[in-house]
Short mmCIF file of C-alpha atoms in Angstrom, two decimals:
data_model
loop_
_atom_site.label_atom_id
_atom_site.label_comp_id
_atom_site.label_asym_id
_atom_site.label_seq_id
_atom_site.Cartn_x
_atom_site.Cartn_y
_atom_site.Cartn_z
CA UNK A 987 -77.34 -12.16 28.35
CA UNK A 988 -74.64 -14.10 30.87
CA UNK A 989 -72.22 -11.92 32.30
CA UNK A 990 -69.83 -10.84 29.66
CA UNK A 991 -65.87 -10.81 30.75
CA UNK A 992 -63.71 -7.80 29.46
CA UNK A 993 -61.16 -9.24 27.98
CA UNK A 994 -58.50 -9.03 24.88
CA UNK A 995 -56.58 -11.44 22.20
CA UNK A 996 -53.81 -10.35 20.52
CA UNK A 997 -52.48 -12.26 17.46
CA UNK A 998 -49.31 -11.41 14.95
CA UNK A 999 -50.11 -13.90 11.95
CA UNK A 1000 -48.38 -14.15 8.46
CA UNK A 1001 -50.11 -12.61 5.50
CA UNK A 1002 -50.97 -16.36 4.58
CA UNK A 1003 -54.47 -17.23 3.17
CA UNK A 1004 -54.55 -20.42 5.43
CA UNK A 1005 -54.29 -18.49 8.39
CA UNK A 1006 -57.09 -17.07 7.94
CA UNK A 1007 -58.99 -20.51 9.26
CA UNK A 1008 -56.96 -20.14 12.63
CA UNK A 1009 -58.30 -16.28 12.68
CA UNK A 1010 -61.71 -17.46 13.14
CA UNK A 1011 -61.04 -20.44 15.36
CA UNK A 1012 -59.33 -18.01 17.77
CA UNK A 1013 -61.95 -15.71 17.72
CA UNK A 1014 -64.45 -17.98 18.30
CA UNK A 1015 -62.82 -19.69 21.41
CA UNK A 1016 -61.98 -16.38 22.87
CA UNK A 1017 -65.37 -15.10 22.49
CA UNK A 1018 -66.85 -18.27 23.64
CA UNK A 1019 -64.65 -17.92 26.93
CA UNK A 1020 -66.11 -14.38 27.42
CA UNK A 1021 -69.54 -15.72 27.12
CA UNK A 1022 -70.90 -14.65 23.98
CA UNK A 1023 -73.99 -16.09 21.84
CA UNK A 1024 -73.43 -18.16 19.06
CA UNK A 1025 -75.07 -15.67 16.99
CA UNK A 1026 -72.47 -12.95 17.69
CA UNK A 1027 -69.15 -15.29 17.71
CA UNK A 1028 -70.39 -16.02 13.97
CA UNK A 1029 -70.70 -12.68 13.26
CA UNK A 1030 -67.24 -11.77 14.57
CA UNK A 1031 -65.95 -14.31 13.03
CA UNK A 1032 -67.07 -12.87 10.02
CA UNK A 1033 -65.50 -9.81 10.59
CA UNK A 1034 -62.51 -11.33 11.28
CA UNK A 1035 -62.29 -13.13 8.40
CA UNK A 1036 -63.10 -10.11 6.17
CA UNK A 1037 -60.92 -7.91 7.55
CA UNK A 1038 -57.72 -10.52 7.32
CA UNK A 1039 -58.90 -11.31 3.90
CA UNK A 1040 -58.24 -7.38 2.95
CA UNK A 1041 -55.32 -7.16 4.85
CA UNK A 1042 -53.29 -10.51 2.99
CA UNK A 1043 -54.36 -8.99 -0.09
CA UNK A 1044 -53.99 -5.55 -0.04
CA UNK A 1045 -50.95 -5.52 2.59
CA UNK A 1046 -47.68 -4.26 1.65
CA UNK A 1047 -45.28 -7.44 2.78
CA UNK A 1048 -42.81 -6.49 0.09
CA UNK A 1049 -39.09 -8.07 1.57
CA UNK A 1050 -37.46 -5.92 4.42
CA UNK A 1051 -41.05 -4.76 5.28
CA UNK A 1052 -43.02 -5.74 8.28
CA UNK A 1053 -44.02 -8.93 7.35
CA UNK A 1054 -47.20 -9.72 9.90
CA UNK A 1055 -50.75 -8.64 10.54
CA UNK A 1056 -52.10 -8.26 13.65
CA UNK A 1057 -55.25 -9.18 14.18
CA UNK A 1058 -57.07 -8.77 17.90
CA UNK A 1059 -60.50 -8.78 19.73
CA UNK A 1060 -61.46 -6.53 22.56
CA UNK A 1061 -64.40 -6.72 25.15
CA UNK A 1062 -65.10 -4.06 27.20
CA UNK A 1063 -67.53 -1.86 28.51
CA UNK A 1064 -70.20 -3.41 26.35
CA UNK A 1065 -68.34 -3.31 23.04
CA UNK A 1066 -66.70 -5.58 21.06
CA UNK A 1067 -63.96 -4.05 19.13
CA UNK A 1068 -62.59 -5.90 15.91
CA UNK A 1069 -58.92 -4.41 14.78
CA UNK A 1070 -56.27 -5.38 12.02
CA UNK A 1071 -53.27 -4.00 10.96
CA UNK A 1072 -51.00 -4.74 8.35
CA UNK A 1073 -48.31 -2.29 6.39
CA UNK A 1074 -49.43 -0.17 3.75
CA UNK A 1075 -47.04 0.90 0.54
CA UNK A 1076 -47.13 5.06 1.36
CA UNK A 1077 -47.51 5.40 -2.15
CA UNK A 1078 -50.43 3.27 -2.06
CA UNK A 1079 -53.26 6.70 -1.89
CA UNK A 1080 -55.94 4.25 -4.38
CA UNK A 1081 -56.21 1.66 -1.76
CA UNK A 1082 -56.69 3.89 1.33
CA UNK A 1083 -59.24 6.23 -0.49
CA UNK A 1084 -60.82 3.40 -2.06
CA UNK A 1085 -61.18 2.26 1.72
CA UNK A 1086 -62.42 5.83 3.19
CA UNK A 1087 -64.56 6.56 0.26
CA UNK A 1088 -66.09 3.13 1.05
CA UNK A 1089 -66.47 3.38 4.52
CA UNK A 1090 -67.84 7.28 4.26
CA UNK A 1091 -70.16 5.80 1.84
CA UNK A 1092 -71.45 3.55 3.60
CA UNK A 1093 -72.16 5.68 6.92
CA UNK A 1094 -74.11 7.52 4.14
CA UNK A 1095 -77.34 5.07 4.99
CA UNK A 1096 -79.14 4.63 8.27
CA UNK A 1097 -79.33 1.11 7.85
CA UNK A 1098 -76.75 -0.56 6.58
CA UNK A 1099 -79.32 -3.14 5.37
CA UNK A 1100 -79.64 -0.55 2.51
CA UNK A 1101 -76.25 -0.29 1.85
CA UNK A 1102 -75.96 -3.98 1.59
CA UNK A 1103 -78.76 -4.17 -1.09
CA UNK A 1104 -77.33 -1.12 -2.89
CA UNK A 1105 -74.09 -3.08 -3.15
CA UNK A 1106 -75.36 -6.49 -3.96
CA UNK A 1107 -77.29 -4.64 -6.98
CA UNK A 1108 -74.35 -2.96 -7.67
CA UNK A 1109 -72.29 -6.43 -8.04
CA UNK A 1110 -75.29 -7.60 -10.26
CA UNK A 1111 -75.02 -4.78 -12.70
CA UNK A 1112 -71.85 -4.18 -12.78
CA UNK A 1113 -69.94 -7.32 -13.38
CA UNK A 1114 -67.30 -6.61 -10.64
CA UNK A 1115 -64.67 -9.05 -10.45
CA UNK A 1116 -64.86 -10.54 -6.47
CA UNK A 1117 -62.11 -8.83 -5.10
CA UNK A 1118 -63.02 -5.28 -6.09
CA UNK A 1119 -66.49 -5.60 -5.53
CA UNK A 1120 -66.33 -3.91 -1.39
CA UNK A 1121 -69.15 -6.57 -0.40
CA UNK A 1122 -66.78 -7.49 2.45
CA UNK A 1123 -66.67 -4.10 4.45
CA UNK A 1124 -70.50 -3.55 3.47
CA UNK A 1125 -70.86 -6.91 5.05
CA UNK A 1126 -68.97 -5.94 8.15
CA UNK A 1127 -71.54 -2.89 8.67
CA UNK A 1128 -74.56 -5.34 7.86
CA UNK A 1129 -74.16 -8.67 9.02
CA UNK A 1130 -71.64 -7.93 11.72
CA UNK A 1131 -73.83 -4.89 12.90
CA UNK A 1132 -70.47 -3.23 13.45
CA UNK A 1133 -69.17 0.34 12.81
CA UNK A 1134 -66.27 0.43 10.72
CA UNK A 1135 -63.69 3.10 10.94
CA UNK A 1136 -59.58 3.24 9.80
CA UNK A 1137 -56.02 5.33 10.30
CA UNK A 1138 -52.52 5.04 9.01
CA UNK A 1139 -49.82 5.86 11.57
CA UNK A 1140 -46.41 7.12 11.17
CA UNK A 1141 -44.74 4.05 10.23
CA UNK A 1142 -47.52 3.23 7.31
CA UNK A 1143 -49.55 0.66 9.42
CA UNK A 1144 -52.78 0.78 8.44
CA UNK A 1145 -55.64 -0.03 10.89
CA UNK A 1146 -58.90 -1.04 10.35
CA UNK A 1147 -61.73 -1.58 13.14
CA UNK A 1148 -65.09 -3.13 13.21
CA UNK A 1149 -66.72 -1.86 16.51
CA UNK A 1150 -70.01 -3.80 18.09
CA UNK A 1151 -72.19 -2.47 20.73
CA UNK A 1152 -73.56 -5.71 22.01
CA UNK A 1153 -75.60 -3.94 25.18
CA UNK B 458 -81.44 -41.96 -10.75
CA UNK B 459 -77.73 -41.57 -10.83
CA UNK B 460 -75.69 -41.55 -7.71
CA UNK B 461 -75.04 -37.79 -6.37
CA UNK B 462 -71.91 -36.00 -7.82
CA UNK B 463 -69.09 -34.56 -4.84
CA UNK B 464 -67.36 -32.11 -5.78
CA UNK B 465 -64.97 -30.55 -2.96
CA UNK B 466 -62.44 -27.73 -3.08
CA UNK B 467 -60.15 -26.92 0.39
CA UNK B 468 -62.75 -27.21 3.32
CA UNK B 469 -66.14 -26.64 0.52
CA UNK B 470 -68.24 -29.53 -0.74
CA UNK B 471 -70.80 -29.03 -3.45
CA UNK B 472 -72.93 -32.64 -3.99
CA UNK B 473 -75.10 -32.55 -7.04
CA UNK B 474 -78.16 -34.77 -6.95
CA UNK B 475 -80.95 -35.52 -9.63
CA UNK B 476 -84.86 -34.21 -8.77
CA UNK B 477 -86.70 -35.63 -11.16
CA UNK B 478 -85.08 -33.79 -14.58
CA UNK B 479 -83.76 -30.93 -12.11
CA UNK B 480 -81.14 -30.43 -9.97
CA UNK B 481 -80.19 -30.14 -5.95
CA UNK B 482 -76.96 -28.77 -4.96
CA UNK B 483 -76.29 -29.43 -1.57
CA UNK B 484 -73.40 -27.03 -0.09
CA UNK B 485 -71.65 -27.94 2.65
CA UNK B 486 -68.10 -27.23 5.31
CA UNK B 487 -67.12 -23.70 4.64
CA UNK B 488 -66.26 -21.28 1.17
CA UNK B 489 -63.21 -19.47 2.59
CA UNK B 490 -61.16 -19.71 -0.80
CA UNK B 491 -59.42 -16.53 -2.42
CA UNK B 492 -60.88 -16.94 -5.47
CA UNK B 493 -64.46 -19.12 -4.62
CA UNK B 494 -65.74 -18.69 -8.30
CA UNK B 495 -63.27 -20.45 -9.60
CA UNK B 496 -64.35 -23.07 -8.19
CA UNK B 497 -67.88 -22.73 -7.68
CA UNK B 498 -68.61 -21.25 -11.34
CA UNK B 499 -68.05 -24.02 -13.45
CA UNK B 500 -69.96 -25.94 -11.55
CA UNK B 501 -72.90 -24.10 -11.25
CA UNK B 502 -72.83 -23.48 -15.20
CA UNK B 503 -72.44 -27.15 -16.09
CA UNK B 504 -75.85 -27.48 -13.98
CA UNK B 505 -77.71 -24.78 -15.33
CA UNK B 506 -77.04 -25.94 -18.44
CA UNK B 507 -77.70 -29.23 -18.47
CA UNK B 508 -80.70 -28.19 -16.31
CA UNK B 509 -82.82 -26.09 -19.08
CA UNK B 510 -85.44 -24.91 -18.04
CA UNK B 511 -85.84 -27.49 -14.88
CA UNK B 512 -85.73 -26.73 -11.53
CA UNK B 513 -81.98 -26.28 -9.90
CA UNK B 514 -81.91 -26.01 -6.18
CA UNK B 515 -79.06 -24.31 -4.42
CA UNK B 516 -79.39 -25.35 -0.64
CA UNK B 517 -76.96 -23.82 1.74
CA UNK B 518 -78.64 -24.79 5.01
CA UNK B 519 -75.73 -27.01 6.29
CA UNK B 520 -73.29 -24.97 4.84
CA UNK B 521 -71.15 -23.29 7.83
CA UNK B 522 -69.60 -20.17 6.54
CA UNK B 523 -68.91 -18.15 3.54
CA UNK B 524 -66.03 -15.39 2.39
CA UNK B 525 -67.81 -12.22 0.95
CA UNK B 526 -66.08 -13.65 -2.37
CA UNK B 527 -68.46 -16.52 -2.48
CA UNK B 528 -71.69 -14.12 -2.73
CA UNK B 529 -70.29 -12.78 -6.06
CA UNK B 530 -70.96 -15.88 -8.16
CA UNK B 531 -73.86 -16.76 -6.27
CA UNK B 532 -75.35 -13.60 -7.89
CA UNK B 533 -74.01 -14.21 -11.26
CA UNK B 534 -75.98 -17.56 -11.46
CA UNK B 535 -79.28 -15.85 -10.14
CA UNK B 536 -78.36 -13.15 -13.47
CA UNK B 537 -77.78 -16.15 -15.66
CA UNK B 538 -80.60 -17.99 -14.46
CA UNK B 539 -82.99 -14.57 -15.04
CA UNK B 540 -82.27 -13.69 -18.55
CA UNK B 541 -82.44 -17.09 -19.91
CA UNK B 542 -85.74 -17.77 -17.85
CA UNK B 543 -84.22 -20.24 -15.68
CA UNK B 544 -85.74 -21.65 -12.58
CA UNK B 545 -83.69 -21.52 -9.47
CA UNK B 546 -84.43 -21.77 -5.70
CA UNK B 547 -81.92 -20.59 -3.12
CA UNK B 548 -82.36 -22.61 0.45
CA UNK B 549 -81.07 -21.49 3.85
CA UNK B 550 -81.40 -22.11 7.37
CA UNK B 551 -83.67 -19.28 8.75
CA UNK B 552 -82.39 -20.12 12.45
CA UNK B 553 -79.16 -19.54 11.95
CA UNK B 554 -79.13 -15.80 12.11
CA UNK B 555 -75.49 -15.02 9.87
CA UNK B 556 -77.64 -17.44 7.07
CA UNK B 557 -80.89 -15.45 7.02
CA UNK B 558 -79.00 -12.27 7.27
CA UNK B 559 -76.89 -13.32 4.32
CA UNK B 560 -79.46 -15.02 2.10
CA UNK B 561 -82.82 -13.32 3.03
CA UNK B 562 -80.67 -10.06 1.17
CA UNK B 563 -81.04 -11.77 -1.84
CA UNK B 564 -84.61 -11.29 -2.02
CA UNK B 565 -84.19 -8.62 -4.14
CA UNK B 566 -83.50 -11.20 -7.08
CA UNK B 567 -86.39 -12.99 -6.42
CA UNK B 568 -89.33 -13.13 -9.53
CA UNK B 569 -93.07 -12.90 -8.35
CA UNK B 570 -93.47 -16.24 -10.80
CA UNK B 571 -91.34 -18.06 -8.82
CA UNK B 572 -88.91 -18.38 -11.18
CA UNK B 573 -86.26 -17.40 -8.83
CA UNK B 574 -87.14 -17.88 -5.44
CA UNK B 575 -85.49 -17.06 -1.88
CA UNK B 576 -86.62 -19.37 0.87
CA UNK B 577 -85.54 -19.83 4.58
CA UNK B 578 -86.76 -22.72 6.41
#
């Protein structure tokens, strides 16, 4: 592997589905500027794009609220780490244990291969609408070899980060 | 043979082409909609129908990305196309790694007869 610069990109974005295009155009010239492999700008891309996706849909962007998500990418010390926030309703408790349960569950496997195929079977038999189906974050762990993990601060801004170990 | 059939939604292009009395859906740009099945569904019904029991490609080796939303009705065709004893064939791009990750996964789908097969090339 080339010699990998530690760097970071920081971007406030409106909780806008087309911006979600400019997400992943970002990330890929930052990442190409730090000297990454095709193969792992497309999966961070990925992750990108997933993790926006959940954060336009499931943010709280209600008027007077904090209307932006912040989306960045950092490199260091051979990891890349993938973070977005966005404001959560405090009443909202289904989303964010919906979102631990799924992340504890998928820790559950060793490979997260498994859990991929667990949840692919699971969208097969179950007839889950696309939204509610978790592929996304299951995705994250599997295709985007990353390590997910989440927290809610004080002022209800909820976090979520994809981390890659890419030495 | 008829000339191919485009259809394109946002930055997604599906062109449907006659093989023989089957079908080849050729997916290219990128499937980054909300809602991808509404889109993509219809489609992929009209096909299957009017397909029988003849072959129906689905080749995604020039597509360039997909939202997690797109692999939902992507697996509701492979259902369809099981019970009513379909045939279907997915194509992807084994050297593009986010493809094989994301298609070789659907192996578990696959038929030993064939009649749904998984192939990277």
């Amino acid at each position: 592997m080339p010699t990998i610069k530690n760097d970071t990109l920081t971007t406030e974005i409106k909780p806008d589905w087309g911006e979600i295009d400019h997400v992943r155009e970002r990330t890929e010239t930052f990442l190409k500027s730090c000297g990454f492999s095709d193969d792992i700008i497309h999966a961070l891309q990925m992750v990108s794009s997933e993790l926006v996706e959940n954060a336009v849909k499931y943010g709280d962007f209600s008027a007077g609220g904090n209307q932006k998500i912040t989306h960045s990418v950092d490199v260091r010390d051979g990891r890349i780490t993938v973070e977005v926030k966005n404001p959560v309703k405090p009443s909202d408790e289904d989303h964010l244990d919906r979102l631990d349960s799924q992340i504890q569950w998928i820790r559950g496997f060793q490979n997260p291969f498994e859990a991929y195929v667990e949840k692919l079977k699971e969208v097969s038999a179950k007839m889950l609408a696309a939204g509610e189906s978790g592929l996304g974050l299951v995705r994250i762990a599997y295709e985007g070899q990353s390590i997910l993990d989440f927290y809610v601060d004080d002022h209800n801004i909820l976090a979520v980060s994809a981390v890659l170990e890419y030495k | 043979m008829s000339e191919p059939k485009v259809f394109s939604s946002q930055a997604l292009t599906i062109k449907v082409r006659e093989d023989g009395p089957g079908f080849i859906l050729e997916w290219t740009g990128k499937s980054n909609e909300r809602e991808p099945g509404k889109f993509i569904t219809p489609i992929l019904t009209e096909i299957m129908e009017k397909a029988g029991q003849n072959p129906v490609v689905l080749d995604f080796g020039n597509l360039e990305y997909m939202n997690s939303s797109t692999i939902t009705p992507i697996i509701r065709i492979l259902d369809t196309a099981k019970k009513n004893k379909q045939k279907i064939k997915i194509l992807y791009k084994k050297a593009l790694k986010w493809q094989d990750l994301s298609f070789s996964a659907l192996t578990i789908f696959k038929t030993e007869d064939g009649q749904i097969s998984i192939e990277g090339v």
